[in-house]
Short mmCIF file of C-alpha atoms in Angstrom, two decimals:
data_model
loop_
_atom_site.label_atom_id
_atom_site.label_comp_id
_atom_site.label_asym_id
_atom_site.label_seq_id
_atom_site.Cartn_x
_atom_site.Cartn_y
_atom_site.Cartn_z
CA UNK E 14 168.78 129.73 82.31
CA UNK E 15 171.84 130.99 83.24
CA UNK E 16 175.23 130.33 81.09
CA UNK E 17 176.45 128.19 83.35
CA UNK E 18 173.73 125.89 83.38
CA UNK E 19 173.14 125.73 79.68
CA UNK E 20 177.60 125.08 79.62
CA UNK E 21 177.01 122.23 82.08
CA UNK E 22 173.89 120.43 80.61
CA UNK E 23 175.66 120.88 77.37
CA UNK E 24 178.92 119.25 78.47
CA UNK E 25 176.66 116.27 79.74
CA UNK E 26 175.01 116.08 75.90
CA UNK E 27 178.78 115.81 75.16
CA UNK E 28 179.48 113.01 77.48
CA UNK E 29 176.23 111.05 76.32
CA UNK E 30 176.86 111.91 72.47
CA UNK E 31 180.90 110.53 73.60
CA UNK E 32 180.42 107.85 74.65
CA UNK E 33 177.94 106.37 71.25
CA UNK E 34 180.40 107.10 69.19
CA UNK E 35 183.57 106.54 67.61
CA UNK E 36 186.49 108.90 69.55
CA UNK E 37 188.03 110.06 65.77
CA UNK E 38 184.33 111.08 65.15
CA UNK E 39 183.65 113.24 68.24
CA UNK E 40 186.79 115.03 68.10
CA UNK E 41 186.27 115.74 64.64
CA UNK E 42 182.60 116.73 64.63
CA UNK E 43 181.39 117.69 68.27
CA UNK E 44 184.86 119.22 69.85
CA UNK E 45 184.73 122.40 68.15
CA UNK E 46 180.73 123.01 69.01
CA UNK E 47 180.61 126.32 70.92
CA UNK E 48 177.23 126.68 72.99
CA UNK E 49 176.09 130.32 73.16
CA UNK E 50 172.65 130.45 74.84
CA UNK E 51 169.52 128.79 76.14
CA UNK E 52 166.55 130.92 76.12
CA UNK E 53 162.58 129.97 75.36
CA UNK E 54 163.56 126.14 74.78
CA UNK E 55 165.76 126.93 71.90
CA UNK E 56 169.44 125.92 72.31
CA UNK E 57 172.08 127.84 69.66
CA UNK E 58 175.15 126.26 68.76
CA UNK E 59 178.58 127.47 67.17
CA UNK E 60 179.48 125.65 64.20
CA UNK E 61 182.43 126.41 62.09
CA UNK E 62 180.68 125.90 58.42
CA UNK E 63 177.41 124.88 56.93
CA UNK E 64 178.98 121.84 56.05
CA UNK E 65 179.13 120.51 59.64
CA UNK E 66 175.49 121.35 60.00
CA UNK E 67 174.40 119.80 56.77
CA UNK E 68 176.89 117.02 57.95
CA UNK E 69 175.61 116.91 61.52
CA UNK E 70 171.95 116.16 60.59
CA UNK E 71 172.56 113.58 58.00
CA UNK E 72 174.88 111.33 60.38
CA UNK E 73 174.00 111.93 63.92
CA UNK E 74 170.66 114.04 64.16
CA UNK E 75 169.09 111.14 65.76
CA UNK E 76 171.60 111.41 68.61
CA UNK E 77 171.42 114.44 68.78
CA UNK E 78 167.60 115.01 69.26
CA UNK E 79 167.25 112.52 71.88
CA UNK E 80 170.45 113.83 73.89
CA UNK E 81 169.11 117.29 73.70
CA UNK E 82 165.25 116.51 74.79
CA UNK E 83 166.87 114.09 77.29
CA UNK E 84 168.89 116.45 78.72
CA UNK E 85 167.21 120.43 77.96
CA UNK E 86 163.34 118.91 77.80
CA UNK E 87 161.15 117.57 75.30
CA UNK E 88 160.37 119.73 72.57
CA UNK E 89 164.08 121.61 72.27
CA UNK E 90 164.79 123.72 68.51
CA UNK E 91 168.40 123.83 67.90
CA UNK E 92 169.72 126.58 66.50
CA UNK E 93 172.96 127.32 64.79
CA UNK E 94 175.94 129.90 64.29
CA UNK E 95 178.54 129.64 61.87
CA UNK E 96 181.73 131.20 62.90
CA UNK E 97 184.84 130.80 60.64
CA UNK E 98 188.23 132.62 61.12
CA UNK E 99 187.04 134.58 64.88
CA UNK E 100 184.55 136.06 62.67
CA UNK E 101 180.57 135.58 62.69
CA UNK E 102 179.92 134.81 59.04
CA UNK E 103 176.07 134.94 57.54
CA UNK E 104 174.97 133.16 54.57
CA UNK E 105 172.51 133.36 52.51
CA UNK E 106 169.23 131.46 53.39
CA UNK E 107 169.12 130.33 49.36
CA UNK E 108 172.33 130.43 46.79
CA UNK E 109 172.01 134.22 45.24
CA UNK E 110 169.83 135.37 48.32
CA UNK E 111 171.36 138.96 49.04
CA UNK E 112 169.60 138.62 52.48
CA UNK E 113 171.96 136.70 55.00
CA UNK E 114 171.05 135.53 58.68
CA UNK E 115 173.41 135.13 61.63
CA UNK E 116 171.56 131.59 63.13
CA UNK E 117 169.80 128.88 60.64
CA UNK E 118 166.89 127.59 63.37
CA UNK E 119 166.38 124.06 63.00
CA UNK E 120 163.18 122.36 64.85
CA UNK E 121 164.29 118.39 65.71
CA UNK E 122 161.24 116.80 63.89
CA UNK E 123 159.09 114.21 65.66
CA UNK E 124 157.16 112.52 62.27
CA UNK E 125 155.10 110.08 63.46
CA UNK E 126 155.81 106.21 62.17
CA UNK E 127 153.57 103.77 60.76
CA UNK E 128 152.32 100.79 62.29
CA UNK E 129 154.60 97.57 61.88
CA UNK E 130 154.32 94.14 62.27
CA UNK E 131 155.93 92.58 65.08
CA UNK E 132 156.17 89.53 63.33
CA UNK E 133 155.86 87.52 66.70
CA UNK E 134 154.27 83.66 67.15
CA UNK E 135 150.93 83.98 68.33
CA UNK E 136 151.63 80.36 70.29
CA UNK E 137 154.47 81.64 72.24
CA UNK E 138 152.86 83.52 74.82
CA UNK E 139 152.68 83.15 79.08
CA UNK E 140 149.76 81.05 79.05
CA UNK E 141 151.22 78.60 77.31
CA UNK E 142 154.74 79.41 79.08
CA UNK E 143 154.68 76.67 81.81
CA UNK E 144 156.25 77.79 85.03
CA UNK E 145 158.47 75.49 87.00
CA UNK E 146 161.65 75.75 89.33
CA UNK E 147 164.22 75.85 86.55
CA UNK E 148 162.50 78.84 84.64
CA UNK E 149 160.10 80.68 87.58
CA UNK E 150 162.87 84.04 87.94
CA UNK E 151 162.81 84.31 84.09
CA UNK E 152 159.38 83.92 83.64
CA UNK E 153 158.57 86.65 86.84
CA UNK E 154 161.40 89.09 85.29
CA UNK E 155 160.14 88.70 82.00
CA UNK E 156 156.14 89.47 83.36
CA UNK E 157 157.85 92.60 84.88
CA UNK E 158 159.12 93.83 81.96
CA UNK E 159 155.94 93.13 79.68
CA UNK E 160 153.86 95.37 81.84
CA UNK E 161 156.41 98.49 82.40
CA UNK E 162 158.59 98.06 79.45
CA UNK E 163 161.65 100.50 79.46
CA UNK E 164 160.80 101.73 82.85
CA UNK E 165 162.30 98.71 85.01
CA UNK E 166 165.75 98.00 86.01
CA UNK E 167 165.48 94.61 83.74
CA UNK E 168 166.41 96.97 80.72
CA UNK E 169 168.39 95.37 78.76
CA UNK E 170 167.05 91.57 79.34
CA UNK E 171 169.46 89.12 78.64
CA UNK E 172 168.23 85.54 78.29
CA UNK E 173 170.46 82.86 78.36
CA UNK E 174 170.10 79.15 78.49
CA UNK E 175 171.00 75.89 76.01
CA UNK E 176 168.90 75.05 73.26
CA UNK E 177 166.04 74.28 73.42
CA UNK E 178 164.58 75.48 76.98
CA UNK E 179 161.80 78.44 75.97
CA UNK E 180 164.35 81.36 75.39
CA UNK E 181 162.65 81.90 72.43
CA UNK E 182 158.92 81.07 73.58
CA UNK E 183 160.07 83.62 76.78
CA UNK E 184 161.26 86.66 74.37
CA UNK E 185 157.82 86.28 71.94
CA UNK E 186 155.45 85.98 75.21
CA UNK E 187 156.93 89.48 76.55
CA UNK E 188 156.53 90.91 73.11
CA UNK E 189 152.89 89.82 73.08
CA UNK E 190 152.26 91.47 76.22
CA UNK E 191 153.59 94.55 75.83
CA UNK E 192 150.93 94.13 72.43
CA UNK E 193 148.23 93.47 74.67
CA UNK E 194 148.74 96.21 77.06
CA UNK E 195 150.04 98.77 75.24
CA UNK E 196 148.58 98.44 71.38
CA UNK E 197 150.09 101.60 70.11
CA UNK E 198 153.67 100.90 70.86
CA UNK E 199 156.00 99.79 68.20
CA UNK E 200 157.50 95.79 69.25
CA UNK E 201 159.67 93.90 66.93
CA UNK E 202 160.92 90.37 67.41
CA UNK E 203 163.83 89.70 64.96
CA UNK E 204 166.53 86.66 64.95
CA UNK E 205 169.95 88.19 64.95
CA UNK E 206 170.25 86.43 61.17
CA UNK E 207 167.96 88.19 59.91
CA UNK E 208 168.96 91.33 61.61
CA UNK E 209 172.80 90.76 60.11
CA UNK E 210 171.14 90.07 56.52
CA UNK E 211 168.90 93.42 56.48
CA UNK E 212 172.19 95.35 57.57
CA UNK E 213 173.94 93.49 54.33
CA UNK E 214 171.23 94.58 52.48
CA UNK E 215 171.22 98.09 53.69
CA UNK E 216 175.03 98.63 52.72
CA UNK E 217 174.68 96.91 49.61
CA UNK E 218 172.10 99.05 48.28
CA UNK E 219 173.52 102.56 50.59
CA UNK E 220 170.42 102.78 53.06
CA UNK E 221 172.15 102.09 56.14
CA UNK E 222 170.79 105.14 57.60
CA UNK E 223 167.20 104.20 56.80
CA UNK E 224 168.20 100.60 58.06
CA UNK E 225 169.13 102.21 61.58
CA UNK E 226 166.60 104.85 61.38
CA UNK E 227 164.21 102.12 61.77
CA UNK E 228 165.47 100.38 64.26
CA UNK E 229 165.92 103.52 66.23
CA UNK E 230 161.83 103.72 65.69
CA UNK E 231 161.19 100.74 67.85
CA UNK E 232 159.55 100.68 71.43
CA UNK E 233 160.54 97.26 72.32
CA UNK E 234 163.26 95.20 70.31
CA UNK E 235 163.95 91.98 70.61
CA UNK E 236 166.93 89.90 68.95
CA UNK E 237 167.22 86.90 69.00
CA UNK E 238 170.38 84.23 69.18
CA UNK E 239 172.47 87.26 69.28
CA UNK E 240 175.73 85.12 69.36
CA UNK E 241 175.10 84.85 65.74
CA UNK E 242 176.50 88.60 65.70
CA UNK E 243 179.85 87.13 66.29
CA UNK E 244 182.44 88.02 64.48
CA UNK E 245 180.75 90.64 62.80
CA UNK E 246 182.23 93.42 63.49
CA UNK E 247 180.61 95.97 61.29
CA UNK E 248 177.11 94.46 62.43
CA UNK E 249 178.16 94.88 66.22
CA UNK E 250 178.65 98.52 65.52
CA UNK E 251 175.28 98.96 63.96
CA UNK E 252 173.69 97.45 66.53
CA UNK E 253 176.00 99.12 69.29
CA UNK E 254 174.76 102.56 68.22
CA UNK E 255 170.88 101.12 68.18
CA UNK E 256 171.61 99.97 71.34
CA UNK E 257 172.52 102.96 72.86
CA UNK E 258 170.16 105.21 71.14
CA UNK E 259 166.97 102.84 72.46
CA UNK E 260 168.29 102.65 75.94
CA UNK E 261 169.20 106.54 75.86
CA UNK E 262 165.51 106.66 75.55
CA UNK E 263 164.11 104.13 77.25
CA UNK E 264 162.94 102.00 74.89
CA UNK E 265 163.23 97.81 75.84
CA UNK E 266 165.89 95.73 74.26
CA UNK E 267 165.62 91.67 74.85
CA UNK E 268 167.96 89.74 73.49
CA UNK E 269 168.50 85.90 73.73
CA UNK E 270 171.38 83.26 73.29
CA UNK E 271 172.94 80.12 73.84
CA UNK E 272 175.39 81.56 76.15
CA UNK E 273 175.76 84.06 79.17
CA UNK E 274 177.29 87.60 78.39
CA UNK E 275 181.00 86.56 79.82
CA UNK E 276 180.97 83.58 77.37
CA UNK E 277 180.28 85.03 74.27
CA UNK E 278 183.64 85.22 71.97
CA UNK E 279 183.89 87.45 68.81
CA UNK E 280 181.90 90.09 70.62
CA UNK E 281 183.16 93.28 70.74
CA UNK E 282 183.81 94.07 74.66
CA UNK E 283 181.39 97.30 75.00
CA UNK E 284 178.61 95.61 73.68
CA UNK E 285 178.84 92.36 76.01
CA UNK E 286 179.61 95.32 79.06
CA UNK E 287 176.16 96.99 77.99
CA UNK E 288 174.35 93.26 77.71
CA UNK E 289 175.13 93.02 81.38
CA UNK E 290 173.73 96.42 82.01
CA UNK E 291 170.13 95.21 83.05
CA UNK E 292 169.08 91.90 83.92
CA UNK E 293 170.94 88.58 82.71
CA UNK E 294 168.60 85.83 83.42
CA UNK E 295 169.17 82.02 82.75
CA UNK E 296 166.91 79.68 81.91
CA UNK E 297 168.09 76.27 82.95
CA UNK E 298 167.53 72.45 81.40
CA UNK E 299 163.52 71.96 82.67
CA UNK E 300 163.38 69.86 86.00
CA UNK E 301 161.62 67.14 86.37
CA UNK E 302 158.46 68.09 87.70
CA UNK E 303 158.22 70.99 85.26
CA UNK E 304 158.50 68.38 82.18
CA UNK E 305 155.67 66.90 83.58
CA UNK E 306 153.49 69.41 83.98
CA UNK E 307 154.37 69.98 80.06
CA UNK E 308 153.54 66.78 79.02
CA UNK E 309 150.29 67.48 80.92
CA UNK E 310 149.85 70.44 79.52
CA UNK E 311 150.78 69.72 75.81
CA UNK E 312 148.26 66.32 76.10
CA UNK E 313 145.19 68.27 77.65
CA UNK E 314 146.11 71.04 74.44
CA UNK E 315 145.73 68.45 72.26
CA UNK E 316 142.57 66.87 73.24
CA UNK E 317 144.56 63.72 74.33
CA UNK E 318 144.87 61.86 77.72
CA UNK E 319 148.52 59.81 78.40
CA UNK E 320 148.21 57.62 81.52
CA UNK E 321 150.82 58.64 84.30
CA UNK E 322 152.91 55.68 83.55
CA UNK E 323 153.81 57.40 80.18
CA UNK E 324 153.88 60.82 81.23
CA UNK E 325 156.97 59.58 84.30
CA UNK E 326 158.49 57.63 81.49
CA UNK E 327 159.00 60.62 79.23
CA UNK E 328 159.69 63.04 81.68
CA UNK E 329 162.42 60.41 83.25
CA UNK E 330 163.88 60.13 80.01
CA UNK E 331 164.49 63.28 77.90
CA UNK E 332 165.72 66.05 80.14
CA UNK E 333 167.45 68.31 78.26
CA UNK E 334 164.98 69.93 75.76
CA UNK E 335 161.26 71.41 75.25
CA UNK E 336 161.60 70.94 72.11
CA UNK E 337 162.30 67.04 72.52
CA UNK E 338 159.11 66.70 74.61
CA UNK E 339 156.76 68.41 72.35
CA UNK E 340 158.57 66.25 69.37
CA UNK E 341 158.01 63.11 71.31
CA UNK E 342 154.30 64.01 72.08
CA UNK E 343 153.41 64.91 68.14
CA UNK E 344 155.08 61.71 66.95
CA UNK E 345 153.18 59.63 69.68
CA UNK E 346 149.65 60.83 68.31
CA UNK E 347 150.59 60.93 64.91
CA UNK E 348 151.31 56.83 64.93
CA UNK E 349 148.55 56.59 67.29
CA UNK E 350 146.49 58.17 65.02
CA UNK E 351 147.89 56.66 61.57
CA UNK E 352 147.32 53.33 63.10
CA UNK E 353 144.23 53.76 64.91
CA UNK E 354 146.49 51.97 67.98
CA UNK E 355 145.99 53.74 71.49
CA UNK E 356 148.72 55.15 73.45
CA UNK E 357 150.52 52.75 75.62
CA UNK E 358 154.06 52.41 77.13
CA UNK E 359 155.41 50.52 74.67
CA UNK E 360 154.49 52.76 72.21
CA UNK E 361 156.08 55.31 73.88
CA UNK E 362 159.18 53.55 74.26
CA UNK E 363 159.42 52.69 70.96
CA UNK E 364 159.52 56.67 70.29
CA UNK E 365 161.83 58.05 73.16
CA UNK E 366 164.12 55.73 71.74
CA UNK E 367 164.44 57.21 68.67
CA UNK E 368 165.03 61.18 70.15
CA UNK E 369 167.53 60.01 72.88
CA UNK E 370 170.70 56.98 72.96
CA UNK E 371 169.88 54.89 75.78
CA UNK E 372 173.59 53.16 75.62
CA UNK E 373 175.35 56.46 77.11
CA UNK E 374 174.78 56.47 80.50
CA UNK E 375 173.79 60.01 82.10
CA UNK E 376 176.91 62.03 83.03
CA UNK E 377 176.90 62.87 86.84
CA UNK E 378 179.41 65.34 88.45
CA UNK E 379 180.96 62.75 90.63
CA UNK E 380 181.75 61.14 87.21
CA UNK E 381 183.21 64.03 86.24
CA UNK E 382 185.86 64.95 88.67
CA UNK E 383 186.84 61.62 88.97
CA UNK E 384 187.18 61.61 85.37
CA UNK E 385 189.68 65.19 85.54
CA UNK E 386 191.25 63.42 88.71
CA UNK E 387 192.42 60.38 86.99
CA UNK E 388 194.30 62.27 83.51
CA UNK E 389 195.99 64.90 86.08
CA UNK E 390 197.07 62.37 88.24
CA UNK E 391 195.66 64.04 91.64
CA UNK E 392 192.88 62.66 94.14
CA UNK E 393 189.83 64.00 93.81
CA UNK E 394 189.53 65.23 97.36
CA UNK E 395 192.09 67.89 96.00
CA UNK E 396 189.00 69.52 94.39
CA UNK E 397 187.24 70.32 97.64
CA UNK E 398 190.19 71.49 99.08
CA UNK E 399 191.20 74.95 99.84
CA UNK E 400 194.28 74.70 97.51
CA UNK E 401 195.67 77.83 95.13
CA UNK E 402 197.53 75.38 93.21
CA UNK E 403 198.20 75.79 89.23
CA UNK E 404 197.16 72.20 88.89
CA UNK E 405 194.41 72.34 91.40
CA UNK E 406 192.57 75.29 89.70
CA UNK E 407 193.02 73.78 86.24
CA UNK E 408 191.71 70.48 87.24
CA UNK E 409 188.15 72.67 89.19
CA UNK E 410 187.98 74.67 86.07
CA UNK E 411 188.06 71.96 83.76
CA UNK E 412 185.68 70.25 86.14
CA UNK E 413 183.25 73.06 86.19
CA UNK E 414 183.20 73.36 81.89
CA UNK E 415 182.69 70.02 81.55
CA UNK E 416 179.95 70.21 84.00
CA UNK E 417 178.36 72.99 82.27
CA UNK E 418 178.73 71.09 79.00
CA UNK E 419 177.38 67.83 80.50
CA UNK E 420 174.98 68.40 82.93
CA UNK E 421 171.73 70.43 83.44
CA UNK E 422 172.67 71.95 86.93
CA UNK E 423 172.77 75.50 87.18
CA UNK E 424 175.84 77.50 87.85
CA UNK E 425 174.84 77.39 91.25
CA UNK E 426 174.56 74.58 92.08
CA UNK E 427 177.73 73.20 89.95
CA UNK E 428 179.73 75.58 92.66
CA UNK E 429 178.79 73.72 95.46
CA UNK E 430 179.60 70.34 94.09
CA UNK E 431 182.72 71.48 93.31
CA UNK E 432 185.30 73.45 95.51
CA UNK E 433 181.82 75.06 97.07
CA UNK E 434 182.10 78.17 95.29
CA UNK E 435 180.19 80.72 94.15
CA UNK E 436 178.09 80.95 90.62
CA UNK E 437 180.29 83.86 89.50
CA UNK E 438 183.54 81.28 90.50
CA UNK E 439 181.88 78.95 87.75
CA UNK E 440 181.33 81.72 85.08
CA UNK E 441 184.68 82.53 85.35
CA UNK E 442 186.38 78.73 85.11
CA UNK E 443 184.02 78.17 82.37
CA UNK E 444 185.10 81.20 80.04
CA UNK E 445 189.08 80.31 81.36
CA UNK E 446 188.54 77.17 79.83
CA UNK E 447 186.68 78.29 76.46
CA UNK E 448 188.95 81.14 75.94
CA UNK E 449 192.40 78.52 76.63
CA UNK E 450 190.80 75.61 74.35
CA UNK E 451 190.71 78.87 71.49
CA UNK E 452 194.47 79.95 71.45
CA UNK E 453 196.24 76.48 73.01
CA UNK E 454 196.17 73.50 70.89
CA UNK E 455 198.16 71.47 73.42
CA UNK E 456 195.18 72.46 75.84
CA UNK E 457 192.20 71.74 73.49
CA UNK E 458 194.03 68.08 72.73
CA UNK E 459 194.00 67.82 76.80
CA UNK E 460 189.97 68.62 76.35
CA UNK E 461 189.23 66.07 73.74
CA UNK E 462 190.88 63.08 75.67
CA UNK E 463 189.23 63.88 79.13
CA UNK E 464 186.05 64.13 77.25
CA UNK E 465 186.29 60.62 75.33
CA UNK E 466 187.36 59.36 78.79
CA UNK E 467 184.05 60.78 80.22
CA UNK E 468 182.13 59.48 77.80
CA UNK E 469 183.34 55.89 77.74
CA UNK E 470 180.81 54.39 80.33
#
């Protein structure tokens, strides 16, 4: 290879190895590397002491190996110079060693690592992952991903959706089949609280680099609730450098929250950019026909048989949560089964009514607008209208939050019932809002009494 190719896959190590980490450290630590030559898969450096190798390979030798067999091939030995004062210097190879060597080769080790627990719930797989109109592009994205992890566009996956919805049923069944398919490589599901406490841990007792040494280890990681890192901002940094160094090498990184990318406050901006790097898929509130087919499901699982009548009254009745189904459904067999008393409708009435408040009536968009309307004084056909007004956009923002907030339409389809627009119209007038309710008191008070207005039905 000649020198300039060696100069100019170098300078692209540089721009990799730049952009991972902090500017102070790359200008004190990578700037003054010299590279002098490229020959037999060995790449020498120019260092200025010892120290910055000894330095080099206890901080960022991790980066460093995966730049270099990213970039030069699999299988590159480094080698190094020292140069102080426009002089080569030699050392000695041991302290009191009369015999001194111009380079110190160093071969970038590839130890194998031990098997590990994945610590995934054998329940949460796509069998049992019911398919329906609110979840089907998650579910098909998240298939794609289990069977060519790393090696799709989807990388990283970003699963978003309220509580409650499968997020974290999704994230466990793509583990699994990653398992299945591909036994050897290393998948970790972790909840972004435990994640935080290990990294507490790991300063505490001064193995941080073991802590992200580990991490770095994994084929497939998967955090979840990461808005739980917010705030965090040593955390975020950790896990910003993990990041990178798994996607560098295309490892799979799934992570799952309460909120999309654009909404997530207290996160450091390069790490919510990189979130959107892959795939950001939402799972919405389960339709109607898809909490049926649970309750169908989750019966037949069971060993159980509800009638239709009771299956429609459940599904017509809790809408917002998985979780609230499958609650309903345990609580129904356990009296049924405490009281030797067969399922009927009235039993099951007696139980909705104690997961959901039948006195607030459901919250429609319609209700909404009229609702903004009314406190800013304006008609609602305003809100359909082609208007650029301050008051205009404030009142189809607000609108569009509080639809968010109150309804179980998707983005989507929240644009279209109001003003028409376009989903990324609504993820911007809902993060307007969130971001003005954090730093305007005057603004949040606004909030509150729309919001008791809404709710007084």
């Amino acid at each position: 290879m000649n020198k300039a190719d060696y100069i100019g896959k170098w300078n692209y190590c540089l721009e990799i190895i730049k952009d991972n980490i902090t500017k102070e450290a790359y200008k004190t630590w990578f700037e003054p590397i010299v590279p002098l030559s490229f020959m037999e898969g060995k790449l020498t450096i120019q260092v200025p002491s010892r120290f910055y190798i000894e330095f080099l390979e206890d901080k960022y030798l991790d980066i460093i190996k995966s730049t270099i067999f990213k970039v030069f091939g699999e299988g590159t030995t480094l080698s190094y110079t020292i140069r102080l004062a426009d002089t080569n210097v030699v050392y000695p190879e041991t302290p009191g060693n009369p015999v001194q060597k111009k380079t110190e080769e160093k071969s970038i080790p590839t130890a194998p690592v031990a098997e590990l627990d994945a610590h995934l719930n054998p329940s949460y797989i796509f069998d049992t992952f019911i398919e329906g109109s609110s979840n089907k592009l998650s579910r098909s994205v998240g298939k794609a991903v289990a069977q060519n992890p790393g090696k799709t566009i989807f990388n990283p996956l970003f699963i978003f959706g309220p509580s409650g919805v499968g997020k974290t049923h999704l994230a466990n069944a793509i583990g699994a089949y990653i398992k299945q398919l591909y036994p050897s490589k290393r998948v970790l599901y972790v909840s972004a609280h435990l994640f935080q406490v290990q990294y507490t841990d790991s300063v505490r007792n001064n193995t941080t680099n073991d802590f992200i040494n580990f991490y770095q280890s994994i084929d497939t990681l998967i955090i979840d609730d990461i808005q739980e890192f917010a705030g965090a901002t040593k955390t975020q940094n950790t896990f910003f450098h993990i990041f990178n160094q798994l996607h560098l090498n295309g490892k799979q990184l799934i992570m799952t929250s309460d909120r999309s990318p654009v909404l997530l406050q207290g996160m450091e901006e390069r790490l919510i950019t990189r979130f959107k790097w892959g795939m950001v898929a939402e799972l919405e509130k389960p339709s109607l026909e898809l909490r049926k087919d649970i309750l169908r499901y989750k019966t037949k699982r069971d060993g159980v048989s509800f009638s239709e009548e009771i299956i429609d009254y459940i599904a017509e009745n809790v809408s917002d949560s998985i979780r609230d189904l499958e609650g309903i459904v345990a609580s129904i067999l356990a009296y049924s089964t405490i009281y030797n008393k067969e399922a009927d409708l009235e039993l099951t009435k007696q139980t909705v009514r104690k997961f959901i408040n039948f006195d607030a009536k459901p919250i429609t968009v319609e209700h909404i607008i009229n609702t903004v309307c009314n406190h800013f004084g304006m008609d609602t056909s305003v809100i359909n209208s082609k208007s650029r007004k301050h008051d205009v956009v404030l009142a189809r923002q607000v609108s569009m939050y509080l639809a968010k907030k109150y309804t179980d339409l998707s983005n989507a389809k929240i644009g279209v019932q109001i003003g028409n627009k376009d989903h990324a119209t609504v993820i911007y007038a809902i993060k307007t809002v969130s971001d003005m309710q954090d730093i305007d008191n005057n603004f949040c008070e606004t909030m509150n009494q729309i919001q008791n207005e809404l709710k007084k039905r």
